[in-house]
Every structure is written in C-alpha cells, then in structure tokens.
PDB file of C-alpha atoms in Angstrom:
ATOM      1  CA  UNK A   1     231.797  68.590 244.046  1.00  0.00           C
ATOM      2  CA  UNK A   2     234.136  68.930 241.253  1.00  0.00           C
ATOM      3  CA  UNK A   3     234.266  65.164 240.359  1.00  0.00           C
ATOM      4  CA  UNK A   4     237.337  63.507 239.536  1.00  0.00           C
ATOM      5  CA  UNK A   5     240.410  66.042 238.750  1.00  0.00           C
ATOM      6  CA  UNK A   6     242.893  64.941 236.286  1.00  0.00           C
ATOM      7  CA  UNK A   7     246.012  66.592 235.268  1.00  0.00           C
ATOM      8  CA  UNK A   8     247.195  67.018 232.515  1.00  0.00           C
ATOM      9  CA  UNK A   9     244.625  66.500 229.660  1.00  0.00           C
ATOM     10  CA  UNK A  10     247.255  65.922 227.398  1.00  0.00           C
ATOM     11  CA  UNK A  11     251.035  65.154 227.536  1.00  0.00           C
ATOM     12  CA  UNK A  12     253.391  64.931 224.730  1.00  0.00           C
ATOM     13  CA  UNK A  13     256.971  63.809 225.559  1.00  0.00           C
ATOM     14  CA  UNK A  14     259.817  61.597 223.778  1.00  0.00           C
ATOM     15  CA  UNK A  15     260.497  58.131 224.087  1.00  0.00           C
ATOM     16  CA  UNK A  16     262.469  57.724 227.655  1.00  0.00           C
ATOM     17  CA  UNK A  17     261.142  60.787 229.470  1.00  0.00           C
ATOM     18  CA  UNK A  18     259.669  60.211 232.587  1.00  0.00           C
ATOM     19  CA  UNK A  19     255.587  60.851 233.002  1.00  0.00           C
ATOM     20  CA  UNK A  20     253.976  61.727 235.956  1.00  0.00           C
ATOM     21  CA  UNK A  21     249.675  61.614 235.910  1.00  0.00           C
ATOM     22  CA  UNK A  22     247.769  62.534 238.451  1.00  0.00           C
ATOM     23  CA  UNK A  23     244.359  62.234 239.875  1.00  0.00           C
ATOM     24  CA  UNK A  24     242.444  63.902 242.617  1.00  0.00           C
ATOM     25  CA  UNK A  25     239.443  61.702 243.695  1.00  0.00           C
ATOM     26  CA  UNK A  26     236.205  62.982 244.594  1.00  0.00           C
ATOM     27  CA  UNK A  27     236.009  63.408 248.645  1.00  0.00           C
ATOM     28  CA  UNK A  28     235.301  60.483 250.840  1.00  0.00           C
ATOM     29  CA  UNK A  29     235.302  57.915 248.095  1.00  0.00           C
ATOM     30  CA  UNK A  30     237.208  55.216 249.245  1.00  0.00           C
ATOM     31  CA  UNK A  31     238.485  53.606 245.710  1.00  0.00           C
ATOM     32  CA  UNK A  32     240.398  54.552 243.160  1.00  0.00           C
ATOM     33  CA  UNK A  33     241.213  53.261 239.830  1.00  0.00           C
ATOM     34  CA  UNK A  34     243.616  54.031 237.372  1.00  0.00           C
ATOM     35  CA  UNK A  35     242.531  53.087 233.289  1.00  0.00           C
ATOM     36  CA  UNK A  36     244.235  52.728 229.899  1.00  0.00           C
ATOM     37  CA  UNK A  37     241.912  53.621 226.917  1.00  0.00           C
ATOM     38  CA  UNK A  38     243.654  52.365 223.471  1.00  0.00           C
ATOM     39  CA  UNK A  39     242.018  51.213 220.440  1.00  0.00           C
ATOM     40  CA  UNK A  40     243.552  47.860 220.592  1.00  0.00           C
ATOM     41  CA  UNK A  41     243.007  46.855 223.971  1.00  0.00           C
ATOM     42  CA  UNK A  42     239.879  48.885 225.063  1.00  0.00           C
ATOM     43  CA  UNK A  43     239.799  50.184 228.400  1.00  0.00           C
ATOM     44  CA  UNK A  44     242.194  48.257 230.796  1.00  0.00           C
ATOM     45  CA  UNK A  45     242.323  48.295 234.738  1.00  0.00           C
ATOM     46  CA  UNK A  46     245.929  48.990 235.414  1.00  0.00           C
ATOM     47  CA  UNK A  47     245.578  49.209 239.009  1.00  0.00           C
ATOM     48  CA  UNK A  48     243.357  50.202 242.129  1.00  0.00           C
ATOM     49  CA  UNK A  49     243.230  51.473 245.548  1.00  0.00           C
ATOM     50  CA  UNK A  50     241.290  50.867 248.517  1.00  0.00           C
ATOM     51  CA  UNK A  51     241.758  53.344 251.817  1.00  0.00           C
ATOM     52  CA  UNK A  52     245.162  54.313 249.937  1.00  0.00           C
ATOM     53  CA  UNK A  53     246.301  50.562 249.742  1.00  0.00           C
ATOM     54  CA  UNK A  54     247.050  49.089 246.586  1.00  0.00           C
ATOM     55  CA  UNK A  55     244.439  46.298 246.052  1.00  0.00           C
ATOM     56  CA  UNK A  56     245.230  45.190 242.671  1.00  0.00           C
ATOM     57  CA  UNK A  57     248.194  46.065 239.998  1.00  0.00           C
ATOM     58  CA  UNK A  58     248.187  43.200 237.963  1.00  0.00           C
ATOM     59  CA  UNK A  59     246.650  44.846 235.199  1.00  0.00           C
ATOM     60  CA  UNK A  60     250.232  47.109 235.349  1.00  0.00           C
ATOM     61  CA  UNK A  61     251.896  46.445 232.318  1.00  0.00           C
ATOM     62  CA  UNK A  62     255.234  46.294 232.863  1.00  0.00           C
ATOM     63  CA  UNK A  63     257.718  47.534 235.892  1.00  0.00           C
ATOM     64  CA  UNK A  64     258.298  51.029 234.005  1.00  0.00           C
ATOM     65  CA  UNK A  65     254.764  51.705 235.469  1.00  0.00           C
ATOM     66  CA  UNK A  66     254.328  52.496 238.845  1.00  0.00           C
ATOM     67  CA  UNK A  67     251.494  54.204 240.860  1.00  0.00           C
ATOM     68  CA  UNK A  68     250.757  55.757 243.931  1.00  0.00           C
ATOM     69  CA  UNK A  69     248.269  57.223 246.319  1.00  0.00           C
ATOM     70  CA  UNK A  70     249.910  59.249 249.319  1.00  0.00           C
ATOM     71  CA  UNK A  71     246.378  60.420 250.722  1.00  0.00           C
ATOM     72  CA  UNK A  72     242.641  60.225 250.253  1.00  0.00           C
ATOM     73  CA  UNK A  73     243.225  62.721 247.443  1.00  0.00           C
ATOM     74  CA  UNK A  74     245.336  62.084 245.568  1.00  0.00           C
ATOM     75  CA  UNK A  75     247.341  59.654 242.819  1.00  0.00           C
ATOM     76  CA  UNK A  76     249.986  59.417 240.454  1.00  0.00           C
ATOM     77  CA  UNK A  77     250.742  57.008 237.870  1.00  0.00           C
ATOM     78  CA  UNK A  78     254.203  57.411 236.448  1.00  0.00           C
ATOM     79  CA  UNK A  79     255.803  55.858 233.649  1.00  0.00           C
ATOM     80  CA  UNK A  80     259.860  56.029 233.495  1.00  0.00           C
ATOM     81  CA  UNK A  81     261.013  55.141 230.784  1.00  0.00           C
ATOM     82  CA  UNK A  82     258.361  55.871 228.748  1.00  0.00           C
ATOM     83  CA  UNK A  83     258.077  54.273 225.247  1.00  0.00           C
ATOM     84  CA  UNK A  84     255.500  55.003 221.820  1.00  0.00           C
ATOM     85  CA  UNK A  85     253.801  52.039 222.962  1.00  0.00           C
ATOM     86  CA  UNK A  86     252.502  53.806 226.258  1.00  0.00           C
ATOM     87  CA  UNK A  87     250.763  56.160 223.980  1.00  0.00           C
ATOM     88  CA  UNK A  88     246.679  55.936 224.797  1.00  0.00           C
ATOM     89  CA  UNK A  89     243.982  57.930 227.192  1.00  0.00           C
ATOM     90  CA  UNK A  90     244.873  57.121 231.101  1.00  0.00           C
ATOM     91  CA  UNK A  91     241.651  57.437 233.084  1.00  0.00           C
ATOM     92  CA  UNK A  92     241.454  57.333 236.808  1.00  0.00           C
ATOM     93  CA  UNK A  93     237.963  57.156 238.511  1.00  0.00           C
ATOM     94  CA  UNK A  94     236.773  56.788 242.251  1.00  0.00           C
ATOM     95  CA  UNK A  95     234.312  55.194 244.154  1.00  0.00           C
ATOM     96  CA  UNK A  96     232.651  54.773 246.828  1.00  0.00           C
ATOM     97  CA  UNK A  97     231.417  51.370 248.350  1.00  0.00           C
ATOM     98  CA  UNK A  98     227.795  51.446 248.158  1.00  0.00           C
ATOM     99  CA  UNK A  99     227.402  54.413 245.679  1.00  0.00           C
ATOM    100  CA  UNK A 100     225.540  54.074 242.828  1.00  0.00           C
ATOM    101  CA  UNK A 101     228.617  54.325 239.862  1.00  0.00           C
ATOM    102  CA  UNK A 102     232.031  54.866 239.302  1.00  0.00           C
ATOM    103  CA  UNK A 103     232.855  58.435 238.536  1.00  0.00           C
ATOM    104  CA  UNK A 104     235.555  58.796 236.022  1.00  0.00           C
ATOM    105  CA  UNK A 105     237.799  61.599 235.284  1.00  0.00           C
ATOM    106  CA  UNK A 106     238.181  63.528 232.081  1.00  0.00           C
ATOM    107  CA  UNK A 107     241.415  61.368 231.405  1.00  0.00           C
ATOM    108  CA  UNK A 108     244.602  62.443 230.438  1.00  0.00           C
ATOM    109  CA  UNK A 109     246.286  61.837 226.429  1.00  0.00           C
ATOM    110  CA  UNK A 110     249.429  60.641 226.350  1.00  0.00           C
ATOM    111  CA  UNK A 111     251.825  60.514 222.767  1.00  0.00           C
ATOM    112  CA  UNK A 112     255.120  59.752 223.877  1.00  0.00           C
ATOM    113  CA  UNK A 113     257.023  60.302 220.323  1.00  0.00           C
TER     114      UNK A 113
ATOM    115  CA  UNK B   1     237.638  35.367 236.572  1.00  0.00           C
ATOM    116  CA  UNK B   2     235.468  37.893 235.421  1.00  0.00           C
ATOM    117  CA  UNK B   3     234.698  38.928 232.112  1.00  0.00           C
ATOM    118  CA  UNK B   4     232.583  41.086 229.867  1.00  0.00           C
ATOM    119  CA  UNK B   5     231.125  40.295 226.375  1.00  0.00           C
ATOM    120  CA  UNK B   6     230.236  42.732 224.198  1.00  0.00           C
ATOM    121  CA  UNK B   7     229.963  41.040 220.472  1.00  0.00           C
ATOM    122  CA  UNK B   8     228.754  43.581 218.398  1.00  0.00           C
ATOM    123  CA  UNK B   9     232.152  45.878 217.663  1.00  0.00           C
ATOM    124  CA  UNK B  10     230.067  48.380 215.385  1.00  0.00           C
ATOM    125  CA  UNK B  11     225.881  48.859 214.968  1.00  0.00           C
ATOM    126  CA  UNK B  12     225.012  51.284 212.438  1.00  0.00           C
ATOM    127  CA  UNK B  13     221.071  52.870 212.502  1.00  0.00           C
ATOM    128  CA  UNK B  14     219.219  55.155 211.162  1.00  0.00           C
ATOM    129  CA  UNK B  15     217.452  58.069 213.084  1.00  0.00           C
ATOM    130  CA  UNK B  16     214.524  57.238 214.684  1.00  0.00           C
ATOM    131  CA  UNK B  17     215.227  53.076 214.611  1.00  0.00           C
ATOM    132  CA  UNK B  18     215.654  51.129 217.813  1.00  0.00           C
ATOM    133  CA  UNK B  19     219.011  49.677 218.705  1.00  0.00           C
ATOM    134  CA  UNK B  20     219.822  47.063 220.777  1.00  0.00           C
ATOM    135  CA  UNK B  21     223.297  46.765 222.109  1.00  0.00           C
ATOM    136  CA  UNK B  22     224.308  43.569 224.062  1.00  0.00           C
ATOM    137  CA  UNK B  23     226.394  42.630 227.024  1.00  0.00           C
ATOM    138  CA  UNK B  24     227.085  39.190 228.093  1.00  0.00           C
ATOM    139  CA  UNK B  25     229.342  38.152 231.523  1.00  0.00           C
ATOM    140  CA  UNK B  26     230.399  36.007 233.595  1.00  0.00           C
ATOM    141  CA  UNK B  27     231.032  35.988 237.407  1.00  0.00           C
ATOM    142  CA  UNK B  28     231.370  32.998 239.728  1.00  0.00           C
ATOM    143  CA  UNK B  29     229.789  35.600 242.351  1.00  0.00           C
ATOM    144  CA  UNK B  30     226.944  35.748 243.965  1.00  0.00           C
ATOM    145  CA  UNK B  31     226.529  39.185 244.209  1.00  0.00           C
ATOM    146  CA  UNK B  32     227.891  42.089 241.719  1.00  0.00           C
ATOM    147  CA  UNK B  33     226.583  44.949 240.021  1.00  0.00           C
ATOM    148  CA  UNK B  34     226.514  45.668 236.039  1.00  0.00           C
ATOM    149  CA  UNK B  35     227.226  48.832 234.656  1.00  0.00           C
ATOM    150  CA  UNK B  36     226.459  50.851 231.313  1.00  0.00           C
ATOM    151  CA  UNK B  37     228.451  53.854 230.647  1.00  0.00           C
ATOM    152  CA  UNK B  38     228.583  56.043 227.444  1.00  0.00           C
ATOM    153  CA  UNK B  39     231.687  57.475 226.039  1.00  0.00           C
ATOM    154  CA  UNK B  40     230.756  59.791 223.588  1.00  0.00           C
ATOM    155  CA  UNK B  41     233.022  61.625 220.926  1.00  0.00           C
ATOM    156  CA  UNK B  42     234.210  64.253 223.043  1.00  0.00           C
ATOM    157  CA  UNK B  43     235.891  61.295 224.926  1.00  0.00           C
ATOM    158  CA  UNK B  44     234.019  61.378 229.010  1.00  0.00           C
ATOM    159  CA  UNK B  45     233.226  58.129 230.164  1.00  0.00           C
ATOM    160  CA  UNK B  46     229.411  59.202 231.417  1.00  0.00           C
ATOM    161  CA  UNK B  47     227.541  56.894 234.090  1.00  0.00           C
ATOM    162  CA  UNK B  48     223.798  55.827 232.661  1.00  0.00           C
ATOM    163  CA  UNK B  49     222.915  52.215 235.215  1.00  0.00           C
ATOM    164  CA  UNK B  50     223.569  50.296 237.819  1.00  0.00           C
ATOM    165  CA  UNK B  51     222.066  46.988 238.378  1.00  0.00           C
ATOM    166  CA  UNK B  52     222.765  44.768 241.469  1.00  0.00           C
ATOM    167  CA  UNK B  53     222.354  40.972 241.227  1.00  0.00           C
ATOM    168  CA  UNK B  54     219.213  40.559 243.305  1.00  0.00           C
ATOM    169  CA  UNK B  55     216.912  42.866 241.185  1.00  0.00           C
ATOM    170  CA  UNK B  56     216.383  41.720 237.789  1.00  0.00           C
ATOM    171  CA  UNK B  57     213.213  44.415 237.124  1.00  0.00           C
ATOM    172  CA  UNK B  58     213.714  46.086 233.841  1.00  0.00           C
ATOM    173  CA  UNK B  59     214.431  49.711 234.004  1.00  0.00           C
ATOM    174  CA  UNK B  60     213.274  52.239 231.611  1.00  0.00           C
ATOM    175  CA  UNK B  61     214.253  56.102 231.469  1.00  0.00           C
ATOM    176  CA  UNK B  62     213.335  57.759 228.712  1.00  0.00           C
ATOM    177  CA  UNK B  63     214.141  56.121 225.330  1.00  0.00           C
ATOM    178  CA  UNK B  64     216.760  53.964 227.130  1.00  0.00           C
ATOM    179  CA  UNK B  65     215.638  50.813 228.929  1.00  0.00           C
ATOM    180  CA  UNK B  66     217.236  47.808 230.510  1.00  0.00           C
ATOM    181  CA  UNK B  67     217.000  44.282 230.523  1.00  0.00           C
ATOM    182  CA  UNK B  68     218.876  41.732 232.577  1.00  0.00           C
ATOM    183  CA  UNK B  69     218.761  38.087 232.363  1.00  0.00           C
ATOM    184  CA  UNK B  70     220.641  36.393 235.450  1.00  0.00           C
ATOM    185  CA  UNK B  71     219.570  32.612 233.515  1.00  0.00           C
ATOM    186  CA  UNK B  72     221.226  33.835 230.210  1.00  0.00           C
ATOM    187  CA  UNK B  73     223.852  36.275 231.972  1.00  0.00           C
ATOM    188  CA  UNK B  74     222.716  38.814 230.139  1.00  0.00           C
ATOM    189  CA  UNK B  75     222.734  42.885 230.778  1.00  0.00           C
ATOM    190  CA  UNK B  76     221.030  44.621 226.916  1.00  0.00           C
ATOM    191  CA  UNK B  77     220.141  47.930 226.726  1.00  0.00           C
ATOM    192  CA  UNK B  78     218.021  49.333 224.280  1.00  0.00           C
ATOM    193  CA  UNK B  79     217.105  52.849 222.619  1.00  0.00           C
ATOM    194  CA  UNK B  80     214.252  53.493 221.380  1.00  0.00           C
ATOM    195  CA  UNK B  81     213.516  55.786 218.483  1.00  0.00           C
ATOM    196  CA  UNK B  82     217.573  56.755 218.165  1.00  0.00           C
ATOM    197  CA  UNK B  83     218.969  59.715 217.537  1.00  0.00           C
ATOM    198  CA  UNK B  84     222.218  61.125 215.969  1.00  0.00           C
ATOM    199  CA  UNK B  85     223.188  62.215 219.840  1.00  0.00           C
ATOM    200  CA  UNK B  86     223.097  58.780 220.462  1.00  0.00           C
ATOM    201  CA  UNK B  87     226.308  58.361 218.475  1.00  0.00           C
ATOM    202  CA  UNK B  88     229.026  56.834 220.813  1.00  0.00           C
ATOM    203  CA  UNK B  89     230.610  53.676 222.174  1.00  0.00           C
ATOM    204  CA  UNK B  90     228.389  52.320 225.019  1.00  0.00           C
ATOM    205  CA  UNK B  91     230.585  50.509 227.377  1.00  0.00           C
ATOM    206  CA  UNK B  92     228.625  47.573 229.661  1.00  0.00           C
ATOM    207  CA  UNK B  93     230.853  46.763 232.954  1.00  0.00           C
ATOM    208  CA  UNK B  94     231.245  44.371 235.964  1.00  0.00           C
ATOM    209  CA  UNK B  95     232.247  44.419 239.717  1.00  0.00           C
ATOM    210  CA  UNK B  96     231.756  42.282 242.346  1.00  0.00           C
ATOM    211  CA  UNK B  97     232.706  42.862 246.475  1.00  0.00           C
ATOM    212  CA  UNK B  98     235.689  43.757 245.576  1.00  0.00           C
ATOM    213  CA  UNK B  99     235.756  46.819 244.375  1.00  0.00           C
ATOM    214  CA  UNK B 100     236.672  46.156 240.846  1.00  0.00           C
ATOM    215  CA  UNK B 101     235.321  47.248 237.736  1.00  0.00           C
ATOM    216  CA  UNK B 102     236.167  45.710 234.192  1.00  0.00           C
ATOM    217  CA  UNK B 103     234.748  46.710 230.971  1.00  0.00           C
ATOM    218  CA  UNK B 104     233.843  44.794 227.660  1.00  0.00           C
ATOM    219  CA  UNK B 105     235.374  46.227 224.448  1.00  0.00           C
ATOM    220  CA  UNK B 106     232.428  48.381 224.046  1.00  0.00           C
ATOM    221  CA  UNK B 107     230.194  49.096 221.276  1.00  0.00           C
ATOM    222  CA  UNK B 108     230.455  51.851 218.509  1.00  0.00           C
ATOM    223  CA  UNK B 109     226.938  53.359 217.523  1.00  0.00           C
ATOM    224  CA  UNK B 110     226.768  55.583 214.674  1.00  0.00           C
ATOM    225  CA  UNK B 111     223.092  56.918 213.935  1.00  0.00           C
ATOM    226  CA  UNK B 112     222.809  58.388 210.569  1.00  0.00           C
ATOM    227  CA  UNK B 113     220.374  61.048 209.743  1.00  0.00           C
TER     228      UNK B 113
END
C-alpha cells in the first residue's frame, strides 16, 4: 500500500486565494483526519470522518475552512479566503477501527503571503 | 474532555545518555489507547506504540521502552543509550471509542555528540 497520499507538499499562494488540499486514505480504513502543525499551537485536529460522515469539525477554525470527503478515498480541505495566518503543515491521516496506529500522510506546507 | 500533557518543551542529552520523555492525560473513559509517534526533522509523523487501557505491561523494543501508569495517568517512554538519530519531537497521543486522536505539544530532543 502506498499509505496516505497527500497533494501538494507545498503550496504558496497570496492572501485571499482559494486552497484546495487533498488526501487519499489508505484502502478500507474507515477514518480520516485532517491536522494543522504550527509552532504555536502544535498539532491540532481540525476535523474527522467516519464512513465519509463528518464526525467532528469543531477543531475548524473558522467558516473560511471547509472539508470534505466524497468517497472512501478521498478528501479535501479548502480554505477560501485564505489569510498569512493559515500558514502551517496540514496533515491528514487514516485509520482503521481496531488497527494498531494512525497512519499519517507526508503533509502538505502551506505560506499564504 | 480529553487532554494530553507533555511538560518538558525541550530535553537536551548527550550521546549515549538515557532520556526520559513524559506524557501525562486525562480521559473520563474507560477504555482508550495511548500513542507515541516521532516526528523527526525531515517533518513525517512516524508511528512507534500503541497501548490499550487494559494492558499496563511495559514494552521494550530495542533501546526504546514503555511505561504506563493507569494510577498516575501516566504513558513515559524512555531511550536508552541515545543517539544523535534520536533527535526529534516525540509526540505522546490519546483516543478513546470514538475515533479521535489528540496530541500533547510534543517534546523536542536534541542529542549532542
């Protein structure tokens, strides 16, 4: 398996452009979990999925985020507008119930300038 | 609510000195599993344990062992005889039936040479 896809590894874009990440989980894991990595505020759960079904967004800071999961493989997480203060790592990782650990992807950078 | 304590922000060694990096948490759950992952410079969260609730045994692999405390709510993990590849931030984590995993702030090794 080719573990948790993410795309892109980095993203540069200006204050107010919209940002799309996405994720690809690993096959039959049933969760999914979208991070925020930032020196500040350490590795935050924005939001995750169950069987495609938003479980949990309250970590989602503010309505300019939004996420997604169409299918069993695959998520976005888009920020419109975007602003400096979005800048950090975005991780997602999957799951499945039962398995041993959470695999993570290889995250995606974000500077929004 | 849950939450993850990790005091110790930084923990500077030398190699070939044993380190000790602690995790405290807190669950009103009966059952939930505690996590250690290692994010090392290149910036890949990387899976090293899962514990469940029930099994307190110690674990040991390699120079890295275990120990959780369920009366002190307690989750440390230890290296033994460090070495500069060591050098990371060790991340200890929580999640319950639900599905959902939260991290402490994590802990910045640096083993010198």
């Amino acid at each position: 398996d080719a573990g948790v896809i993410q795309s892109p590894r980095h993203e540069v874009t200006e204050m107010g452009q919209e940002v799309t990440l996405r994720c690809k989980p690993i096959s039959g894991h049933d969760y999914l979990f979208w991070y925020r990595q930032t020196m500040m505020r350490g590795l935050e759960l924005l939001i995750y999925f169950n069987n495609n079904v938003p479980i949990d967004d309250s970590g989602m800071p503010e309505d300019r985020f939004s996420a997604k999961m169409p299918n069993a493989s695959f998520s976005t997480l888009k920020i419109q507008p975007s602003e400096p203060r979005d800048s950090a790592v975005y991780f997602c990782a999957s799951n499945f119930r039962g398995a041993l650990g959470y695999t993570f992807g290889s995250g995606t950078r974000l500077t929004v300038v | 609510a849950q939450k993850v304590t990790q005091a110790q922000t930084e923990i500077s060694v030398v190699e070939k000195e044993d380190v000790t990096l602690d995790c405290v948490y807190e669950t009103r759950d009966t059952t939930y599993y505690l996590f250690w992952y290692k994010q090392p410079p290149s910036g890949e969260l990387v899976f090293l344990i899962r514990r469940n609730s029930f099994d307190e045994q110690n674990e040991i692999s390699g120079r890295y062992s275990w120990n959780f405390q369920k009366s002190t709510s307690s989750f440390n993990f230890t290296i033994t005889a460090s070495q500069v590849v060591d050098s990371a931030v060790y991340f200890c984590a929580l999640s319950s039936n639900t599905g959902k995993l939260i991290f402490g702030q994590g802990t910045t090794l640096q083993v010198k040479p």
